[in-house]
Structure formats: structure tokens, C-alpha cells
Coordinates of C-alpha atoms and ligand atoms in Angstrom, one line a residue:
X4 CA 69.2 -171.8 54.7
X5 CA 66.8 -169.4 56.3
X6 CA 63.9 -168.5 54.1
X7 CA 63.9 -165.1 52.4
X8 CA 62.3 -162.2 54.2
X9 CA 62.6 -158.6 53.2
X10 CA 65.0 -156.3 55.0
X11 CA 63.6 -154.1 57.8
X12 CA 63.5 -150.3 57.2
X13 CA 65.2 -148.0 59.7
X14 CA 63.0 -146.3 62.2
X15 CA 64.3 -142.7 62.2
X16 CA 62.1 -141.7 65.1
X17 CA 64.6 -143.5 67.3
X18 CA 67.4 -141.2 68.5
X19 CA 70.1 -143.8 68.1
X20 CA 69.2 -144.4 64.4
X21 CA 69.1 -140.7 63.7
X22 CA 72.6 -140.3 65.3
X23 CA 74.0 -143.2 63.4
X24 CA 72.7 -141.8 60.1
X25 CA 74.1 -138.4 60.8
X26 CA 77.5 -140.0 61.5
X27 CA 77.3 -141.8 58.1
X28 CA 76.4 -138.5 56.4
X29 CA 79.5 -136.9 58.0
X30 CA 81.7 -139.8 57.0
X31 CA 80.5 -139.7 53.4
X32 CA 80.8 -135.9 53.2
X33 CA 84.4 -136.2 54.1
X34 CA 84.9 -138.6 51.1
X35 CA 83.2 -136.4 48.5
X36 CA 85.1 -135.3 45.4
X37 CA 87.3 -138.4 44.9
X38 CA 88.3 -139.8 41.5
X39 CA 86.9 -143.1 40.3
X40 CA 88.4 -145.3 37.5
X41 CA 86.8 -147.7 35.1
X42 CA 87.2 -151.3 36.2
X43 CA 87.9 -153.8 33.4
X44 CA 89.0 -157.3 34.4
X45 CA 89.9 -155.9 37.8
X46 CA 92.2 -153.4 36.3
X47 CA 91.6 -149.7 37.2
X48 CA 91.8 -147.5 34.2
X49 CA 91.8 -143.7 34.4
X50 CA 90.8 -141.7 31.3
X51 CA 91.1 -138.1 30.3
X52 CA 87.4 -137.6 29.7
X53 CA 85.4 -137.5 33.0
X54 CA 81.9 -137.4 34.3
X55 CA 81.6 -134.9 37.2
X56 CA 78.8 -136.1 39.5
X57 CA 77.2 -133.4 41.6
X58 CA 74.7 -133.1 44.4
X59 CA 71.5 -132.1 42.7
X60 CA 70.4 -130.4 46.0
X61 CA 73.6 -128.3 46.2
X62 CA 75.0 -127.9 42.7
X63 CA 78.4 -126.7 43.7
X64 CA 79.1 -129.8 45.7
X65 CA 81.0 -132.4 43.7
X66 CA 80.3 -136.0 44.7
X67 CA 83.0 -137.6 42.6
X68 CA 84.9 -137.4 39.3
X69 CA 84.5 -140.5 37.2
X70 CA 86.5 -141.7 34.3
X71 CA 84.5 -142.1 31.1
X72 CA 84.8 -145.1 28.7
X73 CA 84.9 -144.7 25.0
X74 CA 84.3 -147.2 22.2
X75 CA 87.9 -148.7 22.5
X76 CA 87.5 -149.3 26.2
X77 CA 84.0 -150.7 25.7
X78 CA 85.6 -153.1 23.3
X79 CA 88.3 -154.0 25.8
X80 CA 85.6 -154.6 28.4
X81 CA 83.7 -156.8 26.0
X82 CA 86.7 -159.0 25.2
X83 CA 87.4 -159.3 29.0
X84 CA 83.8 -160.3 29.7
X85 CA 83.9 -162.9 26.9
X86 CA 87.0 -164.4 28.3
X87 CA 85.8 -164.4 31.9
X88 CA 82.5 -166.0 30.9
X89 CA 84.5 -169.2 30.0
X90 CA 85.4 -169.7 33.7
X91 CA 82.6 -168.0 35.5
X92 CA 79.9 -170.0 33.7
X93 CA 81.4 -173.2 35.2
X94 CA 81.2 -172.0 38.8
X95 CA 78.5 -174.0 40.7
X96 CA 75.4 -172.0 41.2
X97 CA 75.7 -172.4 45.0
X98 CA 79.1 -170.6 44.9
X99 CA 77.7 -167.9 42.7
X100 CA 74.8 -167.4 45.1
X101 CA 77.1 -167.3 48.1
X102 CA 78.8 -164.2 46.6
X103 CA 75.4 -162.5 46.6
X104 CA 74.7 -163.5 50.2
X105 CA 78.1 -162.2 51.2
X106 CA 77.6 -158.9 49.3
X107 CA 74.2 -158.5 51.0
X108 CA 75.9 -158.9 54.4
X109 CA 78.5 -156.3 53.5
X110 CA 75.9 -153.8 52.3
X111 CA 73.8 -154.5 55.5
X112 CA 76.8 -153.7 57.6
X113 CA 77.4 -150.4 55.7
X114 CA 73.7 -149.6 55.3
X115 CA 73.7 -146.0 56.4
X116 CA 76.9 -145.3 54.5
X117 CA 75.2 -146.4 51.3
X118 CA 72.1 -144.4 52.1
X119 CA 74.3 -141.4 52.7
X120 CA 75.9 -141.7 49.3
X121 CA 72.4 -141.6 47.8
X122 CA 71.4 -138.6 49.9
X123 CA 74.3 -136.7 48.3
X124 CA 74.4 -138.1 44.8
X125 CA 70.8 -139.0 44.2
X126 CA 69.2 -136.2 46.2
X127 CA 67.3 -138.9 48.2
X128 CA 65.6 -138.0 51.5
X129 CA 66.7 -140.3 54.4
X130 CA 63.8 -142.7 54.3
X131 CA 63.9 -143.1 50.5
X132 CA 67.6 -143.8 50.6
X133 CA 67.1 -146.3 53.4
X134 CA 64.4 -148.1 51.4
X135 CA 66.7 -148.1 48.3
X136 CA 69.5 -149.9 50.3
X137 CA 67.0 -152.3 51.8
X138 CA 65.8 -153.2 48.3
X139 CA 69.3 -153.8 47.1
X140 CA 69.9 -156.2 50.0
X141 CA 66.5 -157.9 49.2
X142 CA 67.5 -158.4 45.5
X143 CA 70.7 -160.1 46.5
X144 CA 69.1 -162.4 49.1
X145 CA 66.1 -163.2 46.8
X146 CA 68.0 -163.8 43.6
X147 CA 70.6 -165.9 45.4
X148 CA 67.8 -168.2 46.6
X149 CA 66.0 -168.2 43.3
X150 CA 69.2 -169.4 41.6
X151 CA 69.5 -172.3 44.0
X152 CA 65.9 -173.2 43.2
X153 CA 66.4 -173.0 39.4
X154 CA 69.6 -175.0 39.7
X155 CA 67.6 -178.0 40.5
X156 CA 66.2 -177.9 36.9
X157 CA 62.9 -179.4 35.9
X158 CA 62.0 -183.0 36.4
X159 CA 60.7 -184.0 33.0
X160 CA 58.3 -186.9 32.3
X161 CA 59.9 -189.9 30.8
X162 CA 59.0 -193.0 28.8
X163 CA 60.1 -196.4 30.0
X164 CA 63.8 -196.8 29.3
X165 CA 64.8 -193.1 28.9
X166 CA 66.1 -190.4 31.2
X167 CA 65.0 -186.8 30.6
X168 CA 65.9 -183.6 32.3
X169 CA 65.8 -179.8 31.6
X170 CA 68.3 -177.5 33.2
X171 CA 69.3 -173.9 32.9
X172 CA 72.5 -172.6 31.4
X173 CA 74.1 -169.1 31.5
X174 CA 73.9 -167.2 28.2
X175 CA 77.0 -165.0 27.8
X176 CA 77.9 -161.4 28.1
X177 CA 75.1 -159.0 29.1
X178 CA 75.0 -155.2 28.9
X179 CA 73.4 -153.8 32.0
X180 CA 72.0 -150.2 31.7
X181 CA 70.3 -149.0 34.9
X182 CA 68.6 -145.7 35.6
X183 CA 69.6 -143.1 38.2
X184 CA 66.4 -143.1 40.3
X185 CA 67.1 -146.3 42.3
X186 CA 70.9 -145.9 42.0
X187 CA 71.7 -148.7 44.3
X188 CA 68.7 -151.1 44.3
X189 CA 67.9 -151.3 40.6
X190 CA 71.6 -151.1 39.5
X191 CA 72.4 -153.9 42.0
X192 CA 69.3 -156.0 41.1
X193 CA 70.0 -155.8 37.4
X194 CA 73.7 -156.6 37.8
X195 CA 73.5 -159.5 40.3
X196 CA 70.6 -161.2 38.5
X197 CA 72.8 -161.4 35.4
X198 CA 75.8 -162.6 37.4
X199 CA 74.2 -165.2 39.7
X200 CA 72.9 -166.9 36.6
X201 CA 76.5 -167.3 35.4
X202 CA 76.8 -164.5 32.9
X203 CA 79.4 -161.8 32.8
X204 CA 78.4 -158.1 32.7
X205 CA 79.3 -154.8 31.2
X206 CA 77.8 -152.3 33.6
X207 CA 77.2 -148.9 32.2
X208 CA 75.8 -146.9 35.2
X209 CA 73.5 -143.9 34.8
X210 CA 75.6 -140.8 34.3
X211 CA 73.9 -139.0 37.2
X212 CA 74.8 -141.6 39.8
X213 CA 78.1 -143.4 38.8
X214 CA 79.7 -143.0 42.2
X215 CA 77.2 -145.2 44.0
X216 CA 77.8 -147.9 41.3
X217 CA 81.6 -147.5 41.9
X218 CA 80.9 -148.1 45.7
X219 CA 79.0 -151.2 44.8
X220 CA 81.9 -152.5 42.7
X221 CA 84.0 -152.4 46.0
X222 CA 81.3 -154.6 47.7
X223 CA 81.4 -157.1 44.9
X224 CA 85.2 -157.3 45.0
X225 CA 85.1 -157.7 48.8
X226 CA 82.5 -160.4 48.5
X227 CA 84.9 -162.4 46.3
X228 CA 83.5 -161.9 42.9
X229 CA 86.3 -162.7 40.4
X230 CA 87.7 -159.9 38.4
X231 CA 86.1 -159.5 34.9
X232 CA 82.7 -160.8 35.9
X233 CA 81.3 -157.3 36.3
X234 CA 83.1 -154.6 34.3
X235 CA 82.4 -151.0 35.3
X236 CA 82.3 -148.7 32.3
X237 CA 80.6 -145.4 32.8
X238 CA 80.1 -143.5 29.6
X239 CA 77.7 -141.7 27.3
X240 CA 74.5 -143.6 26.5
X241 CA 74.7 -142.7 22.9
X242 CA 78.4 -143.6 22.4
X243 CA 79.1 -146.6 24.7
X244 CA 75.5 -147.7 25.0
X245 CA 74.8 -147.9 21.2
X246 CA 78.2 -149.5 20.6
X247 CA 77.5 -152.3 23.1
X248 CA 73.9 -152.8 22.2
X249 CA 74.9 -153.2 18.6
X250 CA 77.8 -155.5 19.3
X251 CA 77.5 -158.9 17.7
X252 CA 78.9 -160.6 20.9
X253 CA 76.3 -159.1 23.2
X254 CA 74.0 -161.9 24.2
X255 CA 71.4 -159.8 26.1
X256 CA 70.7 -156.3 27.2
X257 CA 69.1 -155.6 30.6
X258 CA 67.7 -152.0 30.5
X259 CA 65.6 -149.9 32.9
X260 CA 64.9 -146.3 32.0
X261 CA 62.8 -144.1 29.8
X262 CA 60.6 -145.2 27.0
X263 CA 62.6 -143.3 24.3
X264 CA 65.9 -145.0 25.2
X265 CA 64.2 -148.4 25.8
X266 CA 62.5 -148.6 22.5
X267 CA 65.7 -147.4 20.7
X268 CA 67.6 -150.3 22.4
X269 CA 64.9 -152.8 21.6
X270 CA 65.0 -151.8 17.9
X271 CA 68.8 -151.8 17.6
X272 CA 69.2 -155.0 19.5
X273 CA 66.8 -156.7 17.1
X274 CA 69.1 -156.2 14.1
X275 CA 71.3 -159.2 13.5
X276 CA 74.8 -158.0 12.9
X277 CA 77.6 -159.6 10.8
X278 CA 79.1 -162.4 12.8
X279 CA 76.2 -162.6 15.2
X280 CA 74.9 -166.1 15.8
X281 CA 71.9 -165.6 18.1
X282 CA 68.9 -163.3 18.7
X283 CA 69.7 -160.9 21.5
X284 CA 67.4 -161.0 24.4
X285 CA 66.2 -157.6 25.7
X286 CA 64.7 -156.9 29.0
X287 CA 63.4 -153.3 28.8
X288 CA 61.6 -151.9 31.8
X289 CA 60.4 -148.4 31.0
X290 CA 58.2 -145.5 32.1
X291 CA 54.8 -145.1 33.8
X292 CA 51.8 -142.8 34.0
X293 CA 50.4 -144.2 37.2
X294 CA 46.9 -143.6 38.5
X295 CA 45.1 -143.7 41.8
X296 CA 41.4 -144.1 41.2
X297 CA 39.1 -142.9 44.1
X298 CA 35.6 -144.3 44.1
X299 CA 32.5 -142.7 45.6
X300 CA 32.4 -145.1 48.5
X301 CA 35.9 -144.9 49.8
X302 CA 38.0 -143.9 52.8
X303 CA 38.7 -140.3 51.7
X304 CA 41.5 -139.7 54.2
X305 CA 43.2 -142.8 53.0
X306 CA 42.7 -141.6 49.4
X307 CA 44.3 -138.2 50.0
X308 CA 47.2 -139.7 51.9
X309 CA 47.8 -142.4 49.2
X310 CA 47.8 -139.8 46.4
X311 CA 50.1 -137.3 48.2
X312 CA 52.7 -139.7 49.4
X313 CA 52.8 -141.7 46.2
X314 CA 53.0 -138.5 44.1
X315 CA 55.7 -136.7 46.1
X316 CA 57.9 -139.4 47.6
X317 CA 61.4 -138.8 46.1
X318 CA 59.9 -135.8 44.3
X319 CA 57.8 -138.1 42.1
X320 CA 60.9 -139.6 40.5
X321 CA 59.7 -143.2 40.6
X322 CA 58.4 -145.1 37.7
X323 CA 55.5 -146.1 40.0
X324 CA 54.8 -142.6 41.3
X325 CA 51.2 -141.5 41.3
X326 CA 51.0 -138.8 38.5
X327 CA 47.2 -138.9 38.1
X328 CA 44.3 -139.0 40.5
X329 CA 41.0 -140.0 38.9
X330 CA 38.2 -139.2 41.3
X331 CA 34.4 -139.8 41.4
X332 CA 32.6 -136.4 41.1
X333 CA 30.8 -136.9 44.4
X334 CA 34.0 -136.9 46.4
X335 CA 36.4 -135.0 44.1
X336 CA 36.3 -131.7 46.0
X337 CA 36.9 -133.2 49.3
X338 CA 39.8 -135.4 48.2
X339 CA 41.4 -132.5 46.4
X340 CA 41.0 -130.2 49.5
X341 CA 42.6 -132.9 51.8
X342 CA 45.4 -133.6 49.4
X343 CA 46.3 -129.9 49.4
X344 CA 46.2 -129.8 53.2
X345 CA 48.5 -132.8 53.5
X346 CA 50.9 -131.4 50.8
X347 CA 51.1 -128.2 52.8
X348 CA 52.8 -130.1 55.6
X349 CA 55.6 -131.5 53.4
X350 CA 59.0 -129.9 53.8
X351 CA 61.2 -129.3 50.7
X352 CA 65.0 -128.7 51.0
X353 CA 68.4 -130.4 51.2
X354 CA 67.9 -134.1 51.7
X355 CA 70.7 -134.3 54.3
X356 CA 68.6 -132.1 56.6
X357 CA 65.8 -134.6 56.8
X358 CA 63.4 -132.9 54.5
X359 CA 60.4 -134.9 53.1
X360 CA 61.3 -133.9 49.6
X361 CA 64.6 -133.0 48.0
X362 CA 65.5 -131.7 44.5
X363 CA 64.9 -133.3 41.1
X364 CA 67.9 -135.0 39.6
X365 CA 69.4 -132.5 37.1
X366 CA 68.9 -129.4 35.0
X367 CA 67.2 -131.3 32.1
X368 CA 64.7 -132.8 34.5
X369 CA 64.1 -129.4 36.2
X370 CA 63.4 -127.7 32.8
X371 CA 61.2 -130.5 31.7
X372 CA 59.1 -130.5 34.8
X373 CA 58.9 -126.7 34.9
X374 CA 57.6 -126.7 31.4
X375 CA 54.9 -129.3 32.3
X376 CA 53.8 -127.0 35.1
X377 CA 53.4 -124.2 32.5
X378 CA 51.3 -126.6 30.4
X379 CA 49.3 -127.5 33.5
X380 CA 48.4 -123.8 34.0
X381 CA 46.9 -123.8 30.5
X382 CA 45.2 -127.1 30.7
X383 CA 43.9 -127.0 34.3
X384 CA 44.3 -125.1 37.6
X385 CA 47.4 -125.2 39.7
X386 CA 45.9 -125.4 43.1
X387 CA 49.1 -126.1 45.1
X388 CA 52.8 -125.5 44.5
X389 CA 54.1 -124.6 41.1
X390 CA 57.1 -122.7 42.3
X391 CA 60.6 -123.7 41.0
X392 CA 64.0 -122.6 42.1
X393 CA 67.3 -123.6 40.7
X394 CA 69.5 -121.1 42.5
X395 CA 71.2 -123.7 44.8
X396 CA 69.8 -127.0 43.6
X397 CA 67.0 -128.2 41.3
X398 CA 64.0 -127.6 43.6
X399 CA 60.4 -127.9 42.6
X400 CA 57.6 -127.5 45.0
X401 CA 55.1 -130.4 45.2
X402 CA 52.5 -129.4 42.6
X403 CA 48.8 -130.3 42.3
X404 CA 47.0 -129.5 39.1
X405 CA 43.2 -129.8 39.2
X406 CA 40.3 -130.1 36.8
X407 CA 42.1 -131.7 33.9
X408 CA 40.4 -133.3 31.0
X409 CA 41.4 -137.0 30.6
X410 CA 42.9 -136.0 27.2
X411 CA 45.2 -133.3 28.7
X412 CA 48.9 -133.8 28.2
X413 CA 49.4 -133.7 31.9
X414 CA 47.1 -136.8 32.1
X415 CA 48.9 -138.7 29.4
X416 CA 52.7 -138.0 29.4
X417 CA 55.3 -139.1 31.9
X418 CA 56.6 -136.0 33.8
X419 CA 58.8 -137.8 36.3
X420 CA 58.6 -135.0 38.9
X421 CA 56.5 -133.8 41.8
X422 CA 53.4 -133.0 39.7
X423 CA 50.1 -134.8 40.1
X424 CA 47.1 -134.2 37.8
X425 CA 43.5 -134.5 39.2
X426 CA 40.6 -135.4 37.0
X427 CA 36.9 -135.8 37.8
X428 CA 34.8 -138.7 36.5
X429 CA 31.0 -139.5 36.7
X430 CA 31.2 -143.1 37.7
X431 CA 33.5 -146.1 38.2
X432 CA 33.3 -147.3 34.5
X433 CA 34.6 -143.9 33.4
X434 CA 37.3 -144.0 36.1
X435 CA 38.7 -147.3 34.7
X436 CA 38.5 -146.0 31.1
X437 CA 40.5 -142.9 32.0
X438 CA 43.0 -145.0 34.1
X439 CA 43.6 -147.2 31.1
X440 CA 43.8 -144.5 28.5
X441 CA 47.6 -144.0 28.4
X442 CA 50.3 -145.8 26.5
X443 CA 51.7 -147.0 29.8
X444 CA 50.5 -149.7 32.2
X445 CA 52.9 -149.9 35.1
X446 CA 51.2 -149.4 38.5
X447 CA 47.8 -148.3 39.7
X448 CA 45.6 -148.1 42.8
X449 CA 41.9 -148.2 43.6
X450 CA 40.6 -146.7 46.8
X451 CA 37.1 -148.1 47.4
X452 CA 34.9 -150.1 49.7
X453 CA 32.9 -151.6 46.9
X454 CA 33.7 -155.3 46.4
X455 CA 32.2 -155.4 43.0
X456 CA 34.4 -152.5 41.9
X457 CA 37.4 -154.2 43.4
X458 CA 36.6 -157.3 41.3
X459 CA 36.3 -155.1 38.1
X460 CA 39.6 -153.5 38.8
X461 CA 41.2 -156.9 39.4
X462 CA 40.0 -157.9 35.9
X463 CA 40.0 -154.7 33.9
X464 CA 42.5 -152.2 35.3
X465 CA 45.4 -153.0 32.9
X466 CA 48.6 -152.5 34.9
X467 CA 51.5 -154.7 35.9
X468 CA 51.1 -153.9 39.6
X469 CA 47.7 -153.2 41.0
X470 CA 47.1 -152.1 44.6
X471 CA 43.8 -151.8 46.4
X472 CA 43.3 -149.4 49.3
X473 CA 46.9 -148.2 49.4
X474 CA 49.3 -146.0 47.3
X475 CA 50.8 -147.3 44.1
X476 CA 54.5 -147.1 45.1
X477 CA 56.7 -149.2 47.3
X478 CA 56.7 -152.7 45.8
X479 CA 58.9 -155.2 47.8
X480 CA 61.2 -157.8 46.3
X481 CA 59.6 -161.2 46.5
X482 CA 56.3 -159.8 47.8
X483 CA 55.2 -157.6 44.9
X484 CA 57.2 -158.7 41.8
X485 CA 57.5 -155.5 39.7
X486 CA 57.0 -154.7 36.0
X487 CA 54.5 -153.2 33.6
X488 CA 52.5 -153.8 30.4
X489 CA 52.2 -151.8 27.2
X490 CA 54.9 -149.1 26.8
X491 CA 56.0 -149.7 30.4
X492 CA 58.1 -152.5 29.1
X493 CA 58.7 -156.2 28.9
X494 CA 57.0 -157.1 32.2
X495 CA 60.1 -158.9 33.4
X496 CA 58.8 -158.8 37.0
X497 CA 61.9 -157.8 38.9
X498 CA 61.9 -159.5 42.3
X499 CA 59.7 -162.2 41.1
X500 CA 60.1 -166.0 40.5
X501 CA 60.5 -165.8 36.7
X502 CA 63.0 -163.0 36.6
X503 CA 66.2 -165.0 36.4
X504 CA 65.0 -167.0 33.4
X505 CA 65.5 -163.8 31.4
X506 CA 69.2 -164.5 31.7
X507 CA 69.2 -168.2 31.2
X508 CA 68.7 -170.7 28.4
X509 CA 67.0 -174.0 29.1
X510 CA 68.6 -177.1 27.8
X511 CA 66.8 -180.5 27.5
X512 CA 68.8 -183.7 27.9
X513 CA 67.5 -187.1 27.0
X514 CA 69.5 -190.4 27.4
X515 CA 68.3 -193.8 26.2
X516 CA 68.9 -196.2 29.1
Ligands
NAD716 P1 67.1 -142.9 30.6 O1 66.4 -143.7 29.6 O2 67.4 -141.5 30.3 O3 68.5 -143.6 31.0 C1 68.5 -144.9 31.5 C2 69.9 -145.5 31.2 O4 70.1 -145.5 29.7 C3 71.1 -144.6 31.7 O5 72.1 -145.4 32.2 C4 71.5 -143.9 30.4 O6 72.8 -143.4 30.5 C5 71.3 -144.9 29.4 N1 71.2 -144.5 27.9 C6 70.9 -143.3 27.4 N2 70.9 -143.4 26.1 C7 71.3 -144.6 25.7 C8 71.5 -145.3 24.5 N3 71.4 -144.7 23.3 N4 71.9 -146.6 24.5 C9 72.1 -147.2 25.7 N5 71.9 -146.6 26.9 C10 71.5 -145.4 26.9 O7 66.2 -143.0 32.0 P2 66.5 -142.3 33.4 O8 66.3 -140.9 33.3 O9 67.8 -142.8 33.9 O10 65.4 -143.0 34.3 C11 64.1 -142.5 34.4 C12 63.1 -143.4 33.6 O11 63.3 -144.8 34.0 C13 61.7 -143.0 33.7 O12 61.0 -143.1 32.5 C14 61.2 -144.1 34.7 O13 59.8 -144.4 34.6 C15 62.0 -145.3 34.2 N6 62.1 -146.4 35.2 C16 61.4 -147.5 35.0 C17 61.4 -148.5 36.0 C18 60.7 -149.8 35.8 O14 60.9 -150.8 36.5 N7 59.8 -149.9 34.8 C19 62.2 -148.4 37.1 C20 62.9 -147.2 37.3 C21 62.8 -146.2 36.3

């Protein structure tokens, strides 16, 4: 088997790539507005209650109308997944991995089409959507290979006259609850990691992006995944989500999303229910308040570019997005000025028209971000952006708020939008103190030429993913395993060598010879 290597990104400066992408956008546009059923054990089930998925950049455009599960259908899906587990868990790991490799090949063939769905349903600009698809392919290629490695088990030590081994076993039915912001990559990664390890899955996609998940179900079927291994049950987080998290037969919950929902799931899953004979595992990857620190001795152009692109890529709707710039007082004014100049060059508008930044995901996000901009006006100075417009879609201009105290709400709370907070510090010690002063610890960057400061950051900047002399977004599967500390979650390190163990139990076998 060829070694894993990440999927190349599309070069949109090439005319033929641009044309191919525009064709995909046209094709997908002609397919908008269709109905999508639940899929339980391969059976398509239509319900009266629906989720209407819209284009956040053009609110009157319906992407699809998706059937919504209720508790009864969630229970039916659970029973199906329990039954299917009894056959699926016996499949050899190699055959399970083959399905991931086939699915990766199918998505690779339909790459621009999947990107186009994300342009419409997720409001993703072209390059962001292309990166999302590449990451989904990477997860499948990487986890497939990791499963083959783990399948070899661990060669234990042994006394004379005994044989010892330790090997990994699937666990049971997992509830997979992804967010909307990487509607293909994270949803796919969370699903296939649970599946390749031999578990069966109840997939409750995010309510803003259920159509992309439905499209991925088509891929899994085409790749040969048996019916009932992944059951697609869109529904309300509080109804279907709570029901399945509480369910005594749920063996694990794999969640990525906000801190509020993640901590709620963690708490509920901890309660042992009547008839439950295990402790549920919970993987909960949550929010961030990610910082770029700029030192006195630094490449200031690199600093400004890193801040702007990490803050405003996909309108700041990445858990890794730069939402704070903590800058040495000697270079603060210059970095702020250059950041504003670079931000002035960003275009905002419908993602299908190749703008740098599209809308934010929905009305609730729009209102929340707009209210933080108002708070920013009280706490600091809005030096760029600040305008919001929801007439056609949920558009918010890239916004830079300067001169904030480290204790300001804008410096502490996750906004999850195109707003970056600037704060001035007197030296590198204070910069690290400020960088570490939130409840989150997901990503962070340091821009500096000072080797001693790099060594200090390496040791003391408390984040799951630390970057030196580059922005804090854009981790690549297998290259930068991803996950954070503190309230950013369980540090499961998606795309890393230990991730699959979250969904496996290790069994030790000893035989007297
Ligand atoms: P969210 O918490 O609102 O929703 C996440 C998922 O949980 C959705 O599928 C939602 O329907 C579901 N849900 C809601 N209530 C539920 C309940 N009571 N029980 C079970 N499920 C429920 O988050 P979001 O808005 O989709 O995503 C944005 C958040 O995700 C941000 O905080 C971001 O930082 C975080 N995020 C983290 C990572 C990471 O790897 N750490 C990656 C991406 C996003």
C-alpha cells in the first residue's frame, strides 16, 4: 500500500480548475431543493417534520428539505445499529479499511461537486470548501491505514512457556454528533473513525448542514458499506441528541461542537442508566479562543498576514480561528496598521462568486456576532469593519477591535465570527500570560525571531496545537494531529496516531503453553 500523503489542494489560479469548479456549481445548483429521507438500516424513511436547509449567503435559496427524526425513530435506529454491530464487528479490519479507501476515491472523483455543496449549504468560499473536501479524503486515507496498523495488536512480553498478546476490539454503538463548520471533513472523520474500528453509528448531522451529510451517505453506500452500519438521523439536538446520549445501549459519544453542548453531553453520558453495563466513553472536542502572539523581534508583515488570514478565513468560523492578537508594545501600532490594510483588500459576498469571505452560518450566529461587535465598541476601538447586513444573507464585515484589556469579554469569550481582538503587552512574559488566560486552550501561534522565546512558548504556551511563525489555522490530517486542552475538550487529536483507540477496547490474551 502506498504510504499516506495529504490530498493536494486545487489551484484556482489555473483556468481549467476554475472552469471545472464553475461547472460543479452549476450542476449542484440544478439539484437544490430536493427532499432527503432518514436512512435506518438502509431503509429510507420520510417524516412529516422537516428541517429546511438554506443558503446562508442567499436566504431565499433552499438547499434541501430533510426529514427529521423523533425519539421513536431514534430508538429504531438504535435497535438497527445494535443488530448490525453483531455482523459488522466480525468483518476483518482490512475489509473495513478498504471501504474507507473506496469512499475516499469516490469523493476524490466528485471533489468539486462536494465543494460546491459546501459553497451553497455552508457558505464556504471556494478555497475553504476545497480544503474541507481534501481533509475528508485525508481522514479516510489516514484512518484506514491506522486501522491496519492497530489490527496487528501489541506484541507483549512473555515468560517462558506462555503466549501473550493484546489486541483491539470494537465497542458497540456510537452516537456521532458533528458541527456544521466542517460539514464534510469533521462529519466524515468522526463517522469513519467509529466505523473502521468496527462499531456501528447513529449519525446526527448538524441541523445547518444535513444535506452534505446525506450526500456522504450516498458515498458510503456506493463504497459498499453494509446497510445499518451508519444510520442517518437528522433531528433536534435537545430531543434526539439527549435521548441517544442518555440511552443505556449507547457505548460511546463522539461530539465536536460548542462548549455548552459538549459539557452537557459529558455530564449526561456520565450518568449510569438502568440496564447500562458499561461506562460510556465521550470524546468531546469543543471551542477555542485562539491567540497569535507577536514578539518585538518578529517579521511584522508575516505577523499581520497570519493574523488577518487566520481571523477571517471562513469568516472566523473555525475552532482554530485567530480571535486575539497579543502584540508587543514596540510593534503594536505597525502590526495593527498593516492588518487593517490587508483586511481592506478582502472581498465579502456570495461564496459562489469567488469572494474571500462569505456569510456567517445563520441568524443566531449573526445576532451573537453583531452583539459582540457592540460590546467591542464599549470595550475597545473598532478600527476596521463592524458593519452587518442581513438583508440577503448573514453578512458581517471583517472586524478588527483594538486596544482591549486582557480581561475584556472580547478577549475571553468565543465569538465564532469575523472579529479579532487586539491587545498590547509590555514584554513576552506578559504576552504568554495573556495568551494563557482563557478557559480554552486549542490553537495558538507565536511570531518571533527569538529562539529563547520560541523555547518558552514550546514549554509554556498551553494549547493543543502550537504554531511558530505561521497562522494558527489549517492543521493537516497526519501532519498536525488536532485537539485542545482545558475547555477546548478531550484532546482526542483527530488525524493523529492515537485517535482510533477512542473507539476500541484493548483485550489481553494469555495462553499457558
Ligand atoms: P453546537 O454545539 O451548537 O452543535 C454541535 C452539534 O451538537 C450539532 O450537531 C447540534 O445539533 C448538536 N446538539 C445540540 N444540542 C445537543 C444536545 N442537547 N445533545 C446532543 N447534541 C446536541 O456547535 P456548532 O455551532 O455546530 O459548532 C461550532 C462550535 O464547534 C464552536 O464552538 C467551535 O469552536 C466548535 N468546534 C470545535 C472543533 C474542535 O475540533 N475542537 C472543531 C470544529 C468546531
